[in-house]
Short mmCIF file of C-alpha atoms in Angstrom, two decimals:
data_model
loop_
_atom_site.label_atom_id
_atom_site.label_comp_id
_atom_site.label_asym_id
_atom_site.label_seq_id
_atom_site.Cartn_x
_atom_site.Cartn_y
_atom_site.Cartn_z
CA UNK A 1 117.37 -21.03 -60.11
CA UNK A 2 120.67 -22.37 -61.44
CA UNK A 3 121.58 -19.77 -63.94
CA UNK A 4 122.32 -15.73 -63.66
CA UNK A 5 119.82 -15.22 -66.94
CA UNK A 6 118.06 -11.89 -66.95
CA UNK A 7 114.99 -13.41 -67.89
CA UNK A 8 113.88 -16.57 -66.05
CA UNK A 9 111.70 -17.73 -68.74
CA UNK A 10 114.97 -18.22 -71.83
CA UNK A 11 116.13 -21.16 -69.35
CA UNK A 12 112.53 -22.67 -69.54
CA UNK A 13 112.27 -23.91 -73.30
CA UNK A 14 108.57 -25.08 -72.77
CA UNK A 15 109.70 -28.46 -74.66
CA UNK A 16 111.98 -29.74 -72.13
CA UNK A 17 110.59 -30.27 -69.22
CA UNK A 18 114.13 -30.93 -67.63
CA UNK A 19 114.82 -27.17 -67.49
CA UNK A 20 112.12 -26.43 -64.34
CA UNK A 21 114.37 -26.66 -61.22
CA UNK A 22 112.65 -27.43 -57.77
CA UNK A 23 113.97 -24.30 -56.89
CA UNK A 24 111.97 -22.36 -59.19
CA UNK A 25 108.82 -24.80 -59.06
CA UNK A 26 108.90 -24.44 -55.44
CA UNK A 27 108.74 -20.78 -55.51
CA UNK A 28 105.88 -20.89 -57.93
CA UNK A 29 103.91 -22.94 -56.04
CA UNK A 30 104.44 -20.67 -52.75
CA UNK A 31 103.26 -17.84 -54.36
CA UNK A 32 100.24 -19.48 -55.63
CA UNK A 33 99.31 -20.65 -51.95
CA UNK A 34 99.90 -17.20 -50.70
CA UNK A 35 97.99 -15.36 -53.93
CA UNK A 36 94.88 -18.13 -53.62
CA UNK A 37 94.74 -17.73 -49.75
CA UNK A 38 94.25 -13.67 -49.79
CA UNK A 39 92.05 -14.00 -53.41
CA UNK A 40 89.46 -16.46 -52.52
CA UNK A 41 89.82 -14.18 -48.18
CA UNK A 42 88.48 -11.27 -50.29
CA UNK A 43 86.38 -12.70 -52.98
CA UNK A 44 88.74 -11.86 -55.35
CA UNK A 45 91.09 -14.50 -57.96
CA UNK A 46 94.25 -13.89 -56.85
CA UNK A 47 95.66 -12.76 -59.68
CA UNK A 48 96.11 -9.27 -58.36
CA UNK A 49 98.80 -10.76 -55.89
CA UNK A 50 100.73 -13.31 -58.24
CA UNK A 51 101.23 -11.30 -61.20
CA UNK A 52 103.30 -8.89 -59.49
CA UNK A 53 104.61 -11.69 -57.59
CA UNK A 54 105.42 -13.09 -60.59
CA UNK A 55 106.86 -10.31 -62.80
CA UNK A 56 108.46 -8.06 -59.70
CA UNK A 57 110.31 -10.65 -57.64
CA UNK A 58 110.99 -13.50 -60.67
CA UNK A 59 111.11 -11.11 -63.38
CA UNK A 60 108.92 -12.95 -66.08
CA UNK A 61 107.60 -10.64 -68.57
CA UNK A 62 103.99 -9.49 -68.10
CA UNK A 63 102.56 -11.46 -70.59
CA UNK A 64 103.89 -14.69 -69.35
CA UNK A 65 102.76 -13.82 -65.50
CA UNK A 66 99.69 -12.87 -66.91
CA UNK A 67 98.83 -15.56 -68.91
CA UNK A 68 100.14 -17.94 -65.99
CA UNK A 69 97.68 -16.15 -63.22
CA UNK A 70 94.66 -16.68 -65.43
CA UNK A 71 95.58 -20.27 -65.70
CA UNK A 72 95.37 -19.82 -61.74
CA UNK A 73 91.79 -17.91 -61.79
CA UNK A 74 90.04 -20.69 -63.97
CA UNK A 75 91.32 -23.50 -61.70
CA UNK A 76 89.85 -21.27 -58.11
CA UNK A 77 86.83 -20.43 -59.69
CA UNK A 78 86.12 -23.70 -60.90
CA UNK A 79 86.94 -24.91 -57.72
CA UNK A 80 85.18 -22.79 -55.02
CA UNK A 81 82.60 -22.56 -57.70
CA UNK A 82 81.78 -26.41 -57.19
CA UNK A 83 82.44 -25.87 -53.37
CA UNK A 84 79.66 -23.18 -52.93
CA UNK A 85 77.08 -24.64 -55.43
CA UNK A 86 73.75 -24.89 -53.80
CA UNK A 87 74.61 -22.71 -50.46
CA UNK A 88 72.00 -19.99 -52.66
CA UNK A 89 75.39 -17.33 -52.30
CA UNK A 90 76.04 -17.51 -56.18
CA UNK A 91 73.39 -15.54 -58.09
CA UNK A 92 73.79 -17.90 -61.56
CA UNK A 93 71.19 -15.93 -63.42
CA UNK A 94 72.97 -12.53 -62.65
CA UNK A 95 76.60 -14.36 -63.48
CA UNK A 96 74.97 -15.89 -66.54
CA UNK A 97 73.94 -12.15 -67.91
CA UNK A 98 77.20 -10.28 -66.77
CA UNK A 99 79.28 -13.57 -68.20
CA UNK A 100 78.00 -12.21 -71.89
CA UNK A 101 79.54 -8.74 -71.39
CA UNK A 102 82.84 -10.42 -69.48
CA UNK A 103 83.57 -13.33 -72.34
CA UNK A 104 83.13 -10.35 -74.98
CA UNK A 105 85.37 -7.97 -72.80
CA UNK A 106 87.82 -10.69 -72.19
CA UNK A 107 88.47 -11.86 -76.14
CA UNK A 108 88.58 -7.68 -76.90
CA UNK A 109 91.54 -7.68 -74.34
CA UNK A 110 92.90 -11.05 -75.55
CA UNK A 111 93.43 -9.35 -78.69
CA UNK A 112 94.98 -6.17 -77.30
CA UNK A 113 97.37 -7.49 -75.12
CA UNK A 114 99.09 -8.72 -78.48
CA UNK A 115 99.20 -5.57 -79.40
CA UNK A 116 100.35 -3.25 -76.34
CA UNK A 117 103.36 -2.62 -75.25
CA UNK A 118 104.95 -3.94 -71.68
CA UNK A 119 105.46 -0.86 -70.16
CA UNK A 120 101.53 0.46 -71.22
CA UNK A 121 100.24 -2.57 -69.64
CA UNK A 122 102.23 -2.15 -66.37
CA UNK A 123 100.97 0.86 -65.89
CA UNK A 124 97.32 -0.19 -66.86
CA UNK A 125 97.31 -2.26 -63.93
CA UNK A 126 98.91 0.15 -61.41
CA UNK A 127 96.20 2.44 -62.25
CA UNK A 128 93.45 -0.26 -61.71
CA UNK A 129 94.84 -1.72 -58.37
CA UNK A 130 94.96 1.77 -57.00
CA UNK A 131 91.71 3.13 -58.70
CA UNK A 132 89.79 0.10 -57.08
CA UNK A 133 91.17 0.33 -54.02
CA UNK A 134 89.82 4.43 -53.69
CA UNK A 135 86.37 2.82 -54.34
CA UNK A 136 86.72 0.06 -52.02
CA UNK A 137 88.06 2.04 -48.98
CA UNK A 138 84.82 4.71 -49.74
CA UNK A 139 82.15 2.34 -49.26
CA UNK A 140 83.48 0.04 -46.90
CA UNK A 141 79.77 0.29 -44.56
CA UNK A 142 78.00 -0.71 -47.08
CA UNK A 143 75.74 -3.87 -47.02
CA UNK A 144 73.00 -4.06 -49.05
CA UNK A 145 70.83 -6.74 -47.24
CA UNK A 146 66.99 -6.61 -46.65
CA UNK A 147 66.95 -7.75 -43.27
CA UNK A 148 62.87 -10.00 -44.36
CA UNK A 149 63.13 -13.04 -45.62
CA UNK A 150 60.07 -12.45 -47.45
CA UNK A 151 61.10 -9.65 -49.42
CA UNK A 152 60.35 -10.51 -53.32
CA UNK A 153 63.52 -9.74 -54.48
CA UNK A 154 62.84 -10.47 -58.51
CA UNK A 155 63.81 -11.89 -61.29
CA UNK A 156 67.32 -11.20 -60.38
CA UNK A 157 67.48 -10.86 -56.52
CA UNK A 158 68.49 -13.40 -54.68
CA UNK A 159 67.97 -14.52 -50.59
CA UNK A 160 70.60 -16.51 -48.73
CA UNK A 161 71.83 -17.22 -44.94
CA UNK A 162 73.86 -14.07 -43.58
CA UNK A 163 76.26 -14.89 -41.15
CA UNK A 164 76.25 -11.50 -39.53
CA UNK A 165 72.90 -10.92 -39.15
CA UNK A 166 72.38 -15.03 -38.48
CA UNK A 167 69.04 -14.82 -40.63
CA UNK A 168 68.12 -15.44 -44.30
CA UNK A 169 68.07 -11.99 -45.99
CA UNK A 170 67.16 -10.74 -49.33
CA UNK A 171 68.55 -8.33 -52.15
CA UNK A 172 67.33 -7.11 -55.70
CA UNK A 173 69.43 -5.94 -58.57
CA UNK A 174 69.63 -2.52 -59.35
CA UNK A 175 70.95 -0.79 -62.48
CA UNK A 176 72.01 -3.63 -64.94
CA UNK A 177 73.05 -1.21 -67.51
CA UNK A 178 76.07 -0.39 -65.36
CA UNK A 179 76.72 -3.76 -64.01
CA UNK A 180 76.97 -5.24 -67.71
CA UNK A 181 79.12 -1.96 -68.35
CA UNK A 182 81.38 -3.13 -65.82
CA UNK A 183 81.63 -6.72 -66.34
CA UNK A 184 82.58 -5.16 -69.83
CA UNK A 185 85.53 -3.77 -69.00
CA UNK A 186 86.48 -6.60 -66.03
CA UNK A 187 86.37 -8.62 -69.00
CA UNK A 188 88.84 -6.77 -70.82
CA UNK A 189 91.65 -5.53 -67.73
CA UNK A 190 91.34 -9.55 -67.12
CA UNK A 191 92.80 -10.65 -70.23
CA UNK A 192 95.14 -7.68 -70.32
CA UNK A 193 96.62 -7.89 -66.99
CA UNK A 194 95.91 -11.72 -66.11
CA UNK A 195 93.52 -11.16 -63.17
CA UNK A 196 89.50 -12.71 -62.69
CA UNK A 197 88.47 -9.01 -63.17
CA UNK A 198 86.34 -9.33 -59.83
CA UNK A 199 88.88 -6.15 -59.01
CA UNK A 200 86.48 -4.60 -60.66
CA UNK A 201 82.90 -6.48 -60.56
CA UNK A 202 82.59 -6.88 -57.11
CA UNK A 203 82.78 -3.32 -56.25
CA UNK A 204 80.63 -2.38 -58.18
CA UNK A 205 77.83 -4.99 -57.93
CA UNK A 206 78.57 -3.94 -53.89
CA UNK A 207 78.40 -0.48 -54.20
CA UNK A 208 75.81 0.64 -56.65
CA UNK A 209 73.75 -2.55 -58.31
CA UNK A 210 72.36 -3.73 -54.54
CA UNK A 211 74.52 -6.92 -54.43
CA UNK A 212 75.69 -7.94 -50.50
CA UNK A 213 79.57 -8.19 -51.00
CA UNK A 214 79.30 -12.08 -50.00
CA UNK A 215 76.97 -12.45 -52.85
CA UNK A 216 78.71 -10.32 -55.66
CA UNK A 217 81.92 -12.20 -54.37
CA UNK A 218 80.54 -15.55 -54.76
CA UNK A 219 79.04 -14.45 -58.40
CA UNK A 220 82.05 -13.02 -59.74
CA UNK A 221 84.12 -16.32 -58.60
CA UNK A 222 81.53 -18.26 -61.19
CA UNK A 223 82.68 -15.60 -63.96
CA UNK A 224 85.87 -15.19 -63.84
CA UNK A 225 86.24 -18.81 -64.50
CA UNK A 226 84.67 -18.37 -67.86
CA UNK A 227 85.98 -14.59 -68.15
CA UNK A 228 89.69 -16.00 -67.95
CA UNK A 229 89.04 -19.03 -70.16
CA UNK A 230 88.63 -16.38 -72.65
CA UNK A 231 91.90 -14.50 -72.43
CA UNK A 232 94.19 -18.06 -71.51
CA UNK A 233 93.06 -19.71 -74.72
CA UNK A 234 94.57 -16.57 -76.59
CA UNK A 235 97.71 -16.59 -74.49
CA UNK A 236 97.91 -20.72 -75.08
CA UNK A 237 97.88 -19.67 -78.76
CA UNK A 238 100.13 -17.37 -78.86
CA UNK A 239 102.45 -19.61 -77.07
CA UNK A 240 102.70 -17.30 -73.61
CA UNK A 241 101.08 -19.73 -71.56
CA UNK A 242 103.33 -22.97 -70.65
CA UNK A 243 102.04 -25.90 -68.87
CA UNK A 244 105.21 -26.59 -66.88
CA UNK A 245 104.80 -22.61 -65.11
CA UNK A 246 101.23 -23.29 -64.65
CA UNK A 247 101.25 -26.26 -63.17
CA UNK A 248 102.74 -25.58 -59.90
CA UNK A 249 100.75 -22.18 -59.85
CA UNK A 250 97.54 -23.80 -60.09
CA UNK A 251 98.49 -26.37 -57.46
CA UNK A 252 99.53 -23.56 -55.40
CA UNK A 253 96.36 -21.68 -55.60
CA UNK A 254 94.20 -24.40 -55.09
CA UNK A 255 95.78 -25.56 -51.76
CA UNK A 256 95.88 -21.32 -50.92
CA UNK A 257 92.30 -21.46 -51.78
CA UNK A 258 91.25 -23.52 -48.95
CA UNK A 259 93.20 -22.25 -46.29
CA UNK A 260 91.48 -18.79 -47.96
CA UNK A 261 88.22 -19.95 -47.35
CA UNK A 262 88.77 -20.38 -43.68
CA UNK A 263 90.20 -16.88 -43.32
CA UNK A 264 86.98 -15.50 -44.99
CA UNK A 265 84.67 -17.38 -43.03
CA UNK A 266 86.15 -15.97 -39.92
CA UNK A 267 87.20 -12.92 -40.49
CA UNK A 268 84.39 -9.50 -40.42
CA UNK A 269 83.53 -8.01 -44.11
CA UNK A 270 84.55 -4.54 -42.95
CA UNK A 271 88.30 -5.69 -41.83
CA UNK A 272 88.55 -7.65 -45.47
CA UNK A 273 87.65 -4.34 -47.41
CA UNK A 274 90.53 -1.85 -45.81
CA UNK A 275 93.52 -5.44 -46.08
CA UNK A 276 92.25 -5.60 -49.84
CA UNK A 277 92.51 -1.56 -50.28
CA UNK A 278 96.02 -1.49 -48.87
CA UNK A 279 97.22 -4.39 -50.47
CA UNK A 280 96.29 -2.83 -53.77
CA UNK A 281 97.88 0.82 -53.55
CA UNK A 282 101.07 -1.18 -52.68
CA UNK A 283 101.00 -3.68 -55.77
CA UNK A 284 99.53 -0.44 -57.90
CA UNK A 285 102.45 2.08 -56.57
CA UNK A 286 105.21 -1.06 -57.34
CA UNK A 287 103.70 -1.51 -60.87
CA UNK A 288 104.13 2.21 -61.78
CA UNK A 289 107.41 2.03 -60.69
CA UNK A 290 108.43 -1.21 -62.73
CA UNK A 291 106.95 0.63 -65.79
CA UNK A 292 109.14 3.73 -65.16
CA UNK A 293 112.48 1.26 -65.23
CA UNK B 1 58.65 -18.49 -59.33
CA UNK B 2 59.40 -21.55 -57.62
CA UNK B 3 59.80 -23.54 -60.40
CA UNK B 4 62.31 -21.14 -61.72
CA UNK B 5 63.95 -21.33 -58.87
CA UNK B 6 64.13 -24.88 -58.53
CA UNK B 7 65.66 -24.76 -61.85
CA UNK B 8 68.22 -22.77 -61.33
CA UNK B 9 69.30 -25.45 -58.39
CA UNK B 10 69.01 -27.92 -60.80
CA UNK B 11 72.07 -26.23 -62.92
CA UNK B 12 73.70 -25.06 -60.08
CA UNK B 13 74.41 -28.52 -58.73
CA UNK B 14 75.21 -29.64 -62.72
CA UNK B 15 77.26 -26.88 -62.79
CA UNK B 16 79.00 -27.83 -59.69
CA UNK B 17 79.88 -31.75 -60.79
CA UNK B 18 80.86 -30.29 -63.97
CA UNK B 19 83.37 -28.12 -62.32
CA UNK B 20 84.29 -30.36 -59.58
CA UNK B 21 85.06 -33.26 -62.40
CA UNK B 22 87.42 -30.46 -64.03
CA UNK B 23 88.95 -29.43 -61.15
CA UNK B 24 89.82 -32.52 -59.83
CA UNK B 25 91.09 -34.37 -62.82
CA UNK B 26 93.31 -31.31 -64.32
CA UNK B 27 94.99 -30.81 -60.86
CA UNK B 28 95.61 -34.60 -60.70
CA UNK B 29 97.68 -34.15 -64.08
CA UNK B 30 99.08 -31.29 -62.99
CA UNK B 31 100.58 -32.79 -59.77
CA UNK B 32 101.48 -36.04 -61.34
CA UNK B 33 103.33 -34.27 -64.26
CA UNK B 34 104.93 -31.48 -62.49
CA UNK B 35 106.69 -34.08 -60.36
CA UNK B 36 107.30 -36.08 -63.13
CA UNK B 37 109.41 -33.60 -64.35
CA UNK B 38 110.83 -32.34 -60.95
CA UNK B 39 113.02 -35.87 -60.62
CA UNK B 40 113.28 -36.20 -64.76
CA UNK B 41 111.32 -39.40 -64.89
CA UNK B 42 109.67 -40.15 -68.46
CA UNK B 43 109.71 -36.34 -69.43
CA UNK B 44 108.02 -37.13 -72.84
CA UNK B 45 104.93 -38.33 -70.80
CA UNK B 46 105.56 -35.34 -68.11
CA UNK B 47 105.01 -32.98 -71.10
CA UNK B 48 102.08 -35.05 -72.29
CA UNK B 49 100.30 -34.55 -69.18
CA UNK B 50 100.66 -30.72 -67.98
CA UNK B 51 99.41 -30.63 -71.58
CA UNK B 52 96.47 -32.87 -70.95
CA UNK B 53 95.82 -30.68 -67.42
CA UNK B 54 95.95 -27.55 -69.08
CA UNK B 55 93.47 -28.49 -71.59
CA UNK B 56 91.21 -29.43 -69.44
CA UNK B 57 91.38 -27.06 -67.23
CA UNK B 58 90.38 -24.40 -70.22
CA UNK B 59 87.84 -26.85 -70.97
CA UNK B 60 85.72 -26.88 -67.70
CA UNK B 61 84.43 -23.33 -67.89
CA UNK B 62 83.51 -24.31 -71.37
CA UNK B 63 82.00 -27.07 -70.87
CA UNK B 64 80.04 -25.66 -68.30
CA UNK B 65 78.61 -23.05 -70.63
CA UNK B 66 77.39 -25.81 -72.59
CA UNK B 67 75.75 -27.51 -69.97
CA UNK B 68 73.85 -24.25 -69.04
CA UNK B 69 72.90 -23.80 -72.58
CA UNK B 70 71.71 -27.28 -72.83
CA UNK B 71 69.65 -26.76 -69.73
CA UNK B 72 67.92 -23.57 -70.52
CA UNK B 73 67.03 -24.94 -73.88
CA UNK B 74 65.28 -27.85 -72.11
CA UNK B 75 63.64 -24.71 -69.54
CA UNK B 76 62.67 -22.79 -73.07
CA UNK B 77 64.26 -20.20 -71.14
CA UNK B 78 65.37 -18.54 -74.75
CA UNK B 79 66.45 -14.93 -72.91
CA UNK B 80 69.13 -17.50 -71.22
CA UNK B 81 69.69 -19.37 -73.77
CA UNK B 82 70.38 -16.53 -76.30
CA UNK B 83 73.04 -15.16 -73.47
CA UNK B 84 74.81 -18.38 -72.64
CA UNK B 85 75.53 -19.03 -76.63
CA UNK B 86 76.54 -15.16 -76.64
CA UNK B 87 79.28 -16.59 -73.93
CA UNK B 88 80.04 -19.45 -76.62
CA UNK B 89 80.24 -17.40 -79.13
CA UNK B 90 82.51 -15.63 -77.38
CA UNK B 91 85.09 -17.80 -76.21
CA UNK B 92 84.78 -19.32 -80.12
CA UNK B 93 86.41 -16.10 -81.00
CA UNK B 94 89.18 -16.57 -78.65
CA UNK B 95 90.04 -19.41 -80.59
CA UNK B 96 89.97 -18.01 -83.62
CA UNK B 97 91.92 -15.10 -82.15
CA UNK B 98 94.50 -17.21 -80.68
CA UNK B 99 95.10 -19.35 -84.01
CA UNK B 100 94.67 -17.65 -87.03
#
């Protein structure tokens, strides 16, 4: 990285672009590939893996990694957003009602993060990766499909093809309340800690509001786009999100993002659910420790 | 029913050029500038476009909010309507938030 600086980012003064070694944009971008790969495998942003990445291995402050991985979560959700439109996966009137409650969340923790300190928000998101992952590994049976295509699954259900079952199956909606309640606070631990906030969404649009994971994961990917948008334009503001660190992250999660997509397609929902739950209680127990430091 | 659904594919393939046109044009910036500045060629126009791709890249989400406001109005779907400018409204805040 061509200098023995504590912190990484006082040798990147945003206005001179002639600062960003290779090196250093290389790494970025390798850690975006691997952090889009494993987010879009699991439905998830990525976020969860390149923050810590990014603040654990290259020691950027948690603001700055933060504000860098949303950058990241706009550009996959846009992106396999526009891939999956019209495959019937994405519920769009579920995401449009849940994106009210994440956009509101998200500006509440734009705002916060200003005013927290480093160490409280490390420790914020060790609890969160490891509380998530305790749900996850509970209900990893669960499916929530109605194997009858003819199934009137409401205003908010929603039918597509199941590759498991190799048959178009249905699903309704239960208990908005909590699914709004949720998106809520995904909302708000997204602008805090940087990630889409699916972390949260998806398991519990899985587990208790009737969504098949496939579908939540596919809905949540169209909100976090918006949900992050949120949160980055605060961060832009505030001057903790550069272009020049952002760049190669994006870059790096889009290419990740399509070798992701492959690994999804092939790989069973059950074996996805227990890699994301141990993946998280590692980057949760690391993040506790960094906040003890 | 089925017209509501039919709808909804309606915006979900607007929503999906909208996205794609984002996508595609802030990562082309990105690319371009980031190696721009990798071999220190022009780094005044470098700058000028990670700006550019970061800009739009907040933008897309946005402006494909406004597109699904736009096309619920023209549904008089006002339930949707009312929530997608609750979104706006939203990120309007962040704006303010992040400025003033």
């Amino acid at each position: 990285m061509g200098t023995e600086s504590s912190n990484p980012l006082e040798t990147l003064n945003p206005l001179n672009p002639l600062n960003l070694t290779a090196t250093l944009a290389l790494i970025i971008f390798g850690a975006g590939t691997v952090a889009g790969a494993l987010g879009v495998a699991l439905g998830l942003g990525g976020g969860i893996f390149l923050v810590p990445f990014l603040t654990l291995v290259l020691g950027f402050p948690l603001k700055s990694a933060a504000a860098i991985s949303l950058a990241t979560v706009i550009a996959t959700s846009s992106a396999v957003t526009a891939q999956r439109a019209g495959n019937q996966l994405i519920n769009l009137r579920v995401g449009m009602v849940l994106e009210a409650a994440t956009t509101l969340g998200s500006l509440l923790g734009g705002i916060t993060a200003q005013l927290v300190a480093e160490s409280m928000l490390q420790r914020l998101f060790g609890i969160v990766a490891i509380g998530v992952a305790a749900v996850v590994l509970g209900r990893v049976n669960k499916r929530n499909v109605i194997l009858d295509a003819t199934v009137d699954p409401g205003r908010l259900g929603g039918r597509f093809y199941e590759e498991e079952s190799r048959g178009i199956v249905s699903y309704r909606v239960k208990r908005l309340p909590l699914a709004l309640f949720a998106s809520f606070i995904a909302g708000n631990v997204s602008s805090l800690l940087g990630i889409g906030g699916g972390i949260i969404k998806v398991p519990v649009l899985n587990s208790w509001c009737g969504m098949p994971l496939r579908a939540a994961a596919a809905t949540s990917a169209l909100m976090i786009g918006v949900t992050a948008t949120g949160g980055a334009i605060i961060y832009y503001g505030r001057g903790d999100l550069q272009p020049l660190l952002a760049a190669p992250a994006v870059l790096g999660v889009q290419v990740g993002s399509l070798a992701g997509a492959r690994l999804a397609y092939g790989a069973s929902v059950k074996w996805l659910k227990v890699l994301m739950a141990v993946l998280l209680v590692i980057v949760g127990v690391l993040m506790f420790l960094r906040s003890m430091q | 029913m089925n017209r509501e659904r039919s709808a909804t594919q309606r915006l979900e393939g607007m929503i999906g050029e909208v996205l794609r046109f984002g996508t595609i044009t802030s990562s082309t910036m990105f690319a371009i500038g980031l190696v721009m500045s990798i071999v220190r060629y022009q780094p005044a126009v470098a700058q000028l476009l990670l700006v550019a791709g970061l800009v739009i890249l907040l933008a897309t989400p946005v402006a494909r909010v406004v597109v699904s406001v736009i096309e619920y109005m023209r549904e008089r779907d006002w339930t949707f309507v009312m929530l997608t400018l609750i979104v706006l409204l939203a990120l309007a805040g962040s704006v303010v938030a992040a400025y003033f």
